[in-house]
Structure formats: structure tokens, C-alpha cells
């Protein structure tokens, strides 16, 4: 069966991009990263694509007179590579309603919190300030509102005594690297449907046991 062609949009480090590339390299994985777009020249993540010969395009947003023009340039590149699903992975530009609508249910994002808690930036600082016992990440379809949209996969990690934002971020990031490939696989297998703005996943899938924090 043809593999789902994925375009990944990045602005920086690209560790989630790397996790997606590595997942796609596994035999039988139903998707391939066919294009990487960065809006930042020299973004570190571009190296992960270069290392395995994945096409990459730098589209600096500042070179375009408007958000619409910037997105039109991205659309051209995505179309030229036959991209069917767009994954945002640390892409630090807000997208217009028009772009999000064009890619409706074909555009996903990873966010470093258990949405709908802690939308926006500084999620780990705010999770620590709120005193939550679990933090985590969310892979979701993108809607026009920031960090909003049907949830596909979430991963929870415990908040531990002595945590600071850096330690918590590192723990969440490890979980991101598992959650994003899982979400991509489920979508590429055609098992994810959005109904009434909620995701339904076709069985079979494993469900985790309840985790307590503290454990006892
Ligand atoms: C991740 O924490 C992701 O959840 C957020 O931006 C960060 C990107 O990290 N949207 P990386 O570039 O994938 O390493």
C-alpha cells in the first residue's frame, strides 16, 4: 500500500521531526516524511532531514509581505511534493484561518501539555506553578484557535519532587517522541476519524492502566 506522504513544518531544534523520521524508517510504517519546511534559515532540525536525504525547503516568513503570501509559498511546496498530511513540530508561526481550513483534518500539531490545560507558551512553568501531579503532551488536529482541536493522542508523565521547568520539559519531550509517531501511524492506518469535533480511533488498541502519583 502507498505510504501517506507527510510534510513536517519546523522552526528550530526538530527533535520531534527526528522522531517522526525514525518511526517512518521502520519496515512497514505506513507514512513517509516527504518534505520538511522551515521558516527559519539554518534551523537545527533541517540537519535531521539532510542526514537521510529528505527534501527540505526554507521559506523565511520575513521574505513575504503577508501571512497569506507566506502560506501560499508553503502550499506551493506542499503541493509540489504531493503532501497529504502536514505535521507541525515546533513551528513557531500562527497559521491563518484560511490555511487551517484548507488543511482541515489533514493538519496536526504536538503541544507540550495535556490540553485543554496550558495552551500557549511556557507550559512547563505554568504546570509547575499550578501544582499538577501529571504533565504531558497532546497530538491534535489543528483548528483556527491556538492549541485547539480534536485530540488524537496524549501522553502523561508524572511531575516529580524537585522538578524545574527544564527537567519536566525533558521528561515531556521523551513522551512527545513516542506520542507523535503513534498518532501518525494511527492516522496513516486510516483508523482516526473526527466526529463532532472528537476523535474516534478504530480498535484494536491497548489502553494503559490508571497511574497514581504518588504511586502509593
Ligand atoms: C516541542 O516541545 C513541541 O511540543 C512544541 O515545540 C517543541 C518543539 O521541539 N510544539 P522540537 O523542535 O521538536 O525539538
PDB file of C-alpha atoms in Angstrom, residues 27-214:
ATOM      1  CA  UNK A  27       9.754  -1.562   7.991  1.00  0.00           C
ATOM      2  CA  UNK A  28       6.052  -1.441   7.214  1.00  0.00           C
ATOM      3  CA  UNK A  29       5.453   2.006   8.740  1.00  0.00           C
ATOM      4  CA  UNK A  30       2.516   3.434   6.768  1.00  0.00           C
ATOM      5  CA  UNK A  31       3.818   7.015   6.344  1.00  0.00           C
ATOM      6  CA  UNK A  32       6.902   8.763   4.996  1.00  0.00           C
ATOM      7  CA  UNK A  33       8.297  12.223   5.666  1.00  0.00           C
ATOM      8  CA  UNK A  34       8.393  13.517   2.101  1.00  0.00           C
ATOM      9  CA  UNK A  35       9.150  17.179   2.823  1.00  0.00           C
ATOM     10  CA  UNK A  36      10.433  19.379   5.624  1.00  0.00           C
ATOM     11  CA  UNK A  37       9.698  23.089   5.594  1.00  0.00           C
ATOM     12  CA  UNK A  38      11.414  25.530   7.931  1.00  0.00           C
ATOM     13  CA  UNK A  39      10.541  29.190   8.235  1.00  0.00           C
ATOM     14  CA  UNK A  40      13.933  29.742   9.883  1.00  0.00           C
ATOM     15  CA  UNK A  41      17.155  29.638   7.883  1.00  0.00           C
ATOM     16  CA  UNK A  42      19.645  27.278   9.474  1.00  0.00           C
ATOM     17  CA  UNK A  43      17.115  25.660  11.828  1.00  0.00           C
ATOM     18  CA  UNK A  44      18.858  22.763  13.552  1.00  0.00           C
ATOM     19  CA  UNK A  45      16.080  20.371  12.594  1.00  0.00           C
ATOM     20  CA  UNK A  46      16.922  20.712   8.904  1.00  0.00           C
ATOM     21  CA  UNK A  47      20.030  18.602   9.571  1.00  0.00           C
ATOM     22  CA  UNK A  48      17.883  15.594  10.517  1.00  0.00           C
ATOM     23  CA  UNK A  49      16.220  15.737   7.112  1.00  0.00           C
ATOM     24  CA  UNK A  50      19.501  16.356   5.317  1.00  0.00           C
ATOM     25  CA  UNK A  51      21.098  13.341   7.011  1.00  0.00           C
ATOM     26  CA  UNK A  52      18.638  10.974   5.330  1.00  0.00           C
ATOM     27  CA  UNK A  53      18.119  12.898   2.094  1.00  0.00           C
ATOM     28  CA  UNK A  54      14.593  14.150   2.744  1.00  0.00           C
ATOM     29  CA  UNK A  55      13.730  17.202   0.613  1.00  0.00           C
ATOM     30  CA  UNK A  56      13.768  20.385   2.646  1.00  0.00           C
ATOM     31  CA  UNK A  57      12.712  23.898   1.839  1.00  0.00           C
ATOM     32  CA  UNK A  58      13.422  27.059   3.784  1.00  0.00           C
ATOM     33  CA  UNK A  59      10.640  29.623   3.452  1.00  0.00           C
ATOM     34  CA  UNK A  60      11.546  32.604   5.638  1.00  0.00           C
ATOM     35  CA  UNK A  61       8.310  34.296   6.676  1.00  0.00           C
ATOM     36  CA  UNK A  62      10.061  37.679   6.575  1.00  0.00           C
ATOM     37  CA  UNK A  63      10.603  37.344   2.830  1.00  0.00           C
ATOM     38  CA  UNK A  64       6.844  37.561   2.316  1.00  0.00           C
ATOM     39  CA  UNK A  65       4.712  40.693   2.528  1.00  0.00           C
ATOM     40  CA  UNK A  66       1.879  38.973   4.393  1.00  0.00           C
ATOM     41  CA  UNK A  67       0.940  35.824   6.264  1.00  0.00           C
ATOM     42  CA  UNK A  68      -1.178  34.819   3.269  1.00  0.00           C
ATOM     43  CA  UNK A  69       1.769  35.148   0.878  1.00  0.00           C
ATOM     44  CA  UNK A  70       3.994  33.136   3.235  1.00  0.00           C
ATOM     45  CA  UNK A  71       1.387  30.388   3.461  1.00  0.00           C
ATOM     46  CA  UNK A  72       0.847  30.420  -0.307  1.00  0.00           C
ATOM     47  CA  UNK A  73       4.565  29.710  -0.703  1.00  0.00           C
ATOM     48  CA  UNK A  74       4.253  26.816   1.745  1.00  0.00           C
ATOM     49  CA  UNK A  75       1.192  25.500  -0.093  1.00  0.00           C
ATOM     50  CA  UNK A  76       3.121  25.507  -3.366  1.00  0.00           C
ATOM     51  CA  UNK A  77       5.925  23.439  -1.828  1.00  0.00           C
ATOM     52  CA  UNK A  78       3.480  21.052  -0.149  1.00  0.00           C
ATOM     53  CA  UNK A  79       1.608  20.528  -3.412  1.00  0.00           C
ATOM     54  CA  UNK A  80       4.810  20.074  -5.399  1.00  0.00           C
ATOM     55  CA  UNK A  81       5.747  17.171  -3.112  1.00  0.00           C
ATOM     56  CA  UNK A  82       2.274  15.620  -3.054  1.00  0.00           C
ATOM     57  CA  UNK A  83       1.895  16.125   0.682  1.00  0.00           C
ATOM     58  CA  UNK A  84      -1.277  14.601   2.154  1.00  0.00           C
ATOM     59  CA  UNK A  85      -0.790  15.375   5.855  1.00  0.00           C
ATOM     60  CA  UNK A  86       1.017  18.296   7.487  1.00  0.00           C
ATOM     61  CA  UNK A  87       2.648  17.853  10.901  1.00  0.00           C
ATOM     62  CA  UNK A  88       3.591  20.939  12.886  1.00  0.00           C
ATOM     63  CA  UNK A  89       6.644  20.154  15.003  1.00  0.00           C
ATOM     64  CA  UNK A  90       7.850  23.201  16.872  1.00  0.00           C
ATOM     65  CA  UNK A  91       6.626  25.507  14.104  1.00  0.00           C
ATOM     66  CA  UNK A  92       6.517  28.936  15.704  1.00  0.00           C
ATOM     67  CA  UNK A  93       4.188  30.816  13.333  1.00  0.00           C
ATOM     68  CA  UNK A  94       0.480  31.239  13.813  1.00  0.00           C
ATOM     69  CA  UNK A  95      -1.445  29.991  10.783  1.00  0.00           C
ATOM     70  CA  UNK A  96      -4.350  31.852   9.209  1.00  0.00           C
ATOM     71  CA  UNK A  97      -7.883  30.542   9.364  1.00  0.00           C
ATOM     72  CA  UNK A  98      -7.742  30.085   5.574  1.00  0.00           C
ATOM     73  CA  UNK A  99      -4.682  27.816   5.730  1.00  0.00           C
ATOM     74  CA  UNK A 100      -6.134  25.805   8.604  1.00  0.00           C
ATOM     75  CA  UNK A 101      -9.389  25.428   6.668  1.00  0.00           C
ATOM     76  CA  UNK A 102      -7.591  24.326   3.502  1.00  0.00           C
ATOM     77  CA  UNK A 103      -5.864  21.590   5.527  1.00  0.00           C
ATOM     78  CA  UNK A 104      -8.886  20.701   7.660  1.00  0.00           C
ATOM     79  CA  UNK A 105      -8.311  17.282   9.304  1.00  0.00           C
ATOM     80  CA  UNK A 106      -5.037  16.998   7.361  1.00  0.00           C
ATOM     81  CA  UNK A 107      -3.020  19.220   9.714  1.00  0.00           C
ATOM     82  CA  UNK A 108      -1.816  18.101  13.140  1.00  0.00           C
ATOM     83  CA  UNK A 109       0.277  19.594  15.919  1.00  0.00           C
ATOM     84  CA  UNK A 110       2.092  18.488  19.049  1.00  0.00           C
ATOM     85  CA  UNK A 111       1.769  20.631  22.148  1.00  0.00           C
ATOM     86  CA  UNK A 112       3.714  20.110  25.394  1.00  0.00           C
ATOM     87  CA  UNK A 113       0.781  19.940  27.806  1.00  0.00           C
ATOM     88  CA  UNK A 114      -2.276  17.839  28.462  1.00  0.00           C
ATOM     89  CA  UNK A 115      -4.738  20.007  26.523  1.00  0.00           C
ATOM     90  CA  UNK A 116      -7.026  21.773  27.122  1.00  0.00           C
ATOM     91  CA  UNK A 117      -4.832  22.727  30.084  1.00  0.00           C
ATOM     92  CA  UNK A 118      -1.962  25.138  29.441  1.00  0.00           C
ATOM     93  CA  UNK A 119      -2.466  26.320  25.901  1.00  0.00           C
ATOM     94  CA  UNK A 120       0.224  28.665  24.606  1.00  0.00           C
ATOM     95  CA  UNK A 121       3.821  29.101  25.716  1.00  0.00           C
ATOM     96  CA  UNK A 122       5.693  28.314  28.948  1.00  0.00           C
ATOM     97  CA  UNK A 123       3.569  25.238  29.581  1.00  0.00           C
ATOM     98  CA  UNK A 124       6.005  23.594  31.984  1.00  0.00           C
ATOM     99  CA  UNK A 125       6.440  26.696  34.139  1.00  0.00           C
ATOM    100  CA  UNK A 126       2.668  27.032  34.360  1.00  0.00           C
ATOM    101  CA  UNK A 127       2.127  23.337  35.097  1.00  0.00           C
ATOM    102  CA  UNK A 128       4.626  23.570  37.960  1.00  0.00           C
ATOM    103  CA  UNK A 129       3.027  26.764  39.264  1.00  0.00           C
ATOM    104  CA  UNK A 130      -0.393  25.092  39.188  1.00  0.00           C
ATOM    105  CA  UNK A 131       0.950  22.142  41.182  1.00  0.00           C
ATOM    106  CA  UNK A 132      -0.414  19.457  38.847  1.00  0.00           C
ATOM    107  CA  UNK A 133       0.815  15.922  39.549  1.00  0.00           C
ATOM    108  CA  UNK A 134       0.829  14.955  35.883  1.00  0.00           C
ATOM    109  CA  UNK A 135       2.102  16.865  32.881  1.00  0.00           C
ATOM    110  CA  UNK A 136       2.358  15.602  29.346  1.00  0.00           C
ATOM    111  CA  UNK A 137       1.777  16.274  25.709  1.00  0.00           C
ATOM    112  CA  UNK A 138      -1.029  16.236  23.181  1.00  0.00           C
ATOM    113  CA  UNK A 139      -1.163  15.483  19.471  1.00  0.00           C
ATOM    114  CA  UNK A 140      -4.243  17.121  17.982  1.00  0.00           C
ATOM    115  CA  UNK A 141      -5.833  18.254  14.744  1.00  0.00           C
ATOM    116  CA  UNK A 142      -5.322  21.959  14.215  1.00  0.00           C
ATOM    117  CA  UNK A 143      -8.205  24.420  14.306  1.00  0.00           C
ATOM    118  CA  UNK A 144      -8.154  28.184  13.898  1.00  0.00           C
ATOM    119  CA  UNK A 145      -7.846  28.821  17.650  1.00  0.00           C
ATOM    120  CA  UNK A 146      -4.342  28.258  19.022  1.00  0.00           C
ATOM    121  CA  UNK A 147      -3.704  24.823  20.575  1.00  0.00           C
ATOM    122  CA  UNK A 148      -7.284  23.800  19.948  1.00  0.00           C
ATOM    123  CA  UNK A 149      -8.737  20.884  18.022  1.00  0.00           C
ATOM    124  CA  UNK A 150      -9.701  17.202  18.271  1.00  0.00           C
ATOM    125  CA  UNK A 151      -7.242  15.242  20.419  1.00  0.00           C
ATOM    126  CA  UNK A 152      -5.609  12.197  18.829  1.00  0.00           C
ATOM    127  CA  UNK A 153      -3.027  11.013  21.376  1.00  0.00           C
ATOM    128  CA  UNK A 154      -1.975  12.210  24.797  1.00  0.00           C
ATOM    129  CA  UNK A 155       0.947  11.043  26.934  1.00  0.00           C
ATOM    130  CA  UNK A 156       1.109  11.760  30.660  1.00  0.00           C
ATOM    131  CA  UNK A 157       4.288  11.967  32.700  1.00  0.00           C
ATOM    132  CA  UNK A 158       4.497  12.484  36.462  1.00  0.00           C
ATOM    133  CA  UNK A 159       5.645  15.736  37.984  1.00  0.00           C
ATOM    134  CA  UNK A 160       8.365  14.759  40.459  1.00  0.00           C
ATOM    135  CA  UNK A 161       9.646  16.366  43.658  1.00  0.00           C
ATOM    136  CA  UNK A 162      12.449  18.777  42.821  1.00  0.00           C
ATOM    137  CA  UNK A 163      11.283  19.312  39.264  1.00  0.00           C
ATOM    138  CA  UNK A 164      12.021  22.530  37.485  1.00  0.00           C
ATOM    139  CA  UNK A 165      10.786  23.538  34.046  1.00  0.00           C
ATOM    140  CA  UNK A 166      13.876  22.122  32.367  1.00  0.00           C
ATOM    141  CA  UNK A 167      13.639  18.702  33.988  1.00  0.00           C
ATOM    142  CA  UNK A 168       9.925  18.492  33.329  1.00  0.00           C
ATOM    143  CA  UNK A 169      10.364  19.628  29.723  1.00  0.00           C
ATOM    144  CA  UNK A 170      12.914  16.868  29.118  1.00  0.00           C
ATOM    145  CA  UNK A 171      10.554  14.233  30.552  1.00  0.00           C
ATOM    146  CA  UNK A 172       7.656  15.534  28.464  1.00  0.00           C
ATOM    147  CA  UNK A 173       9.830  15.697  25.341  1.00  0.00           C
ATOM    148  CA  UNK A 174      10.637  11.982  25.635  1.00  0.00           C
ATOM    149  CA  UNK A 175       6.919  11.329  25.777  1.00  0.00           C
ATOM    150  CA  UNK A 176       6.401  13.575  22.725  1.00  0.00           C
ATOM    151  CA  UNK A 177       8.787  11.408  20.751  1.00  0.00           C
ATOM    152  CA  UNK A 178       6.535   8.421  21.408  1.00  0.00           C
ATOM    153  CA  UNK A 179       3.186  10.169  21.095  1.00  0.00           C
ATOM    154  CA  UNK A 180       3.775  11.864  17.734  1.00  0.00           C
ATOM    155  CA  UNK A 181       4.809   8.707  15.827  1.00  0.00           C
ATOM    156  CA  UNK A 182       1.869   6.845  17.369  1.00  0.00           C
ATOM    157  CA  UNK A 183      -0.592   9.498  16.217  1.00  0.00           C
ATOM    158  CA  UNK A 184       0.943   9.495  12.752  1.00  0.00           C
ATOM    159  CA  UNK A 185       0.734   5.725  12.499  1.00  0.00           C
ATOM    160  CA  UNK A 186      -2.924   5.655  13.573  1.00  0.00           C
ATOM    161  CA  UNK A 187      -3.816   8.322  11.011  1.00  0.00           C
ATOM    162  CA  UNK A 188      -1.822   6.660   8.240  1.00  0.00           C
ATOM    163  CA  UNK A 189      -3.547   3.367   9.000  1.00  0.00           C
ATOM    164  CA  UNK A 190      -6.842   5.158   8.384  1.00  0.00           C
ATOM    165  CA  UNK A 191      -8.031   4.471  11.918  1.00  0.00           C
ATOM    166  CA  UNK A 192      -8.640   8.047  13.048  1.00  0.00           C
ATOM    167  CA  UNK A 193     -11.989   9.698  12.385  1.00  0.00           C
ATOM    168  CA  UNK A 194     -13.185  13.082  13.582  1.00  0.00           C
ATOM    169  CA  UNK A 195     -16.826  13.039  14.569  1.00  0.00           C
ATOM    170  CA  UNK A 196     -18.479  16.040  16.258  1.00  0.00           C
ATOM    171  CA  UNK A 197     -15.024  17.511  16.830  1.00  0.00           C
ATOM    172  CA  UNK A 198     -13.844  14.478  18.768  1.00  0.00           C
ATOM    173  CA  UNK A 199     -11.501  11.768  17.588  1.00  0.00           C
ATOM    174  CA  UNK A 200     -12.597   8.157  17.349  1.00  0.00           C
ATOM    175  CA  UNK A 201      -9.900   5.530  16.902  1.00  0.00           C
ATOM    176  CA  UNK A 202     -10.734   2.187  15.342  1.00  0.00           C
ATOM    177  CA  UNK A 203      -9.764  -0.807  17.500  1.00  0.00           C
ATOM    178  CA  UNK A 204      -7.688  -2.661  18.393  1.00  0.00           C
ATOM    179  CA  UNK A 205      -5.521  -0.503  20.629  1.00  0.00           C
ATOM    180  CA  UNK A 206      -4.004  -1.040  24.043  1.00  0.00           C
ATOM    181  CA  UNK A 207      -5.263   1.052  26.940  1.00  0.00           C
ATOM    182  CA  UNK A 208      -2.903   1.932  29.791  1.00  0.00           C
ATOM    183  CA  UNK A 209      -3.677   1.183  33.401  1.00  0.00           C
ATOM    184  CA  UNK A 210      -4.556   4.014  35.750  1.00  0.00           C
ATOM    185  CA  UNK A 211      -1.414   5.608  37.152  1.00  0.00           C
ATOM    186  CA  UNK A 212      -1.364   7.278  40.541  1.00  0.00           C
ATOM    187  CA  UNK A 213       1.075   9.998  41.554  1.00  0.00           C
ATOM    188  CA  UNK A 214       2.226   9.440  44.217  1.00  0.00           C
TER     189      UNK A 214
END
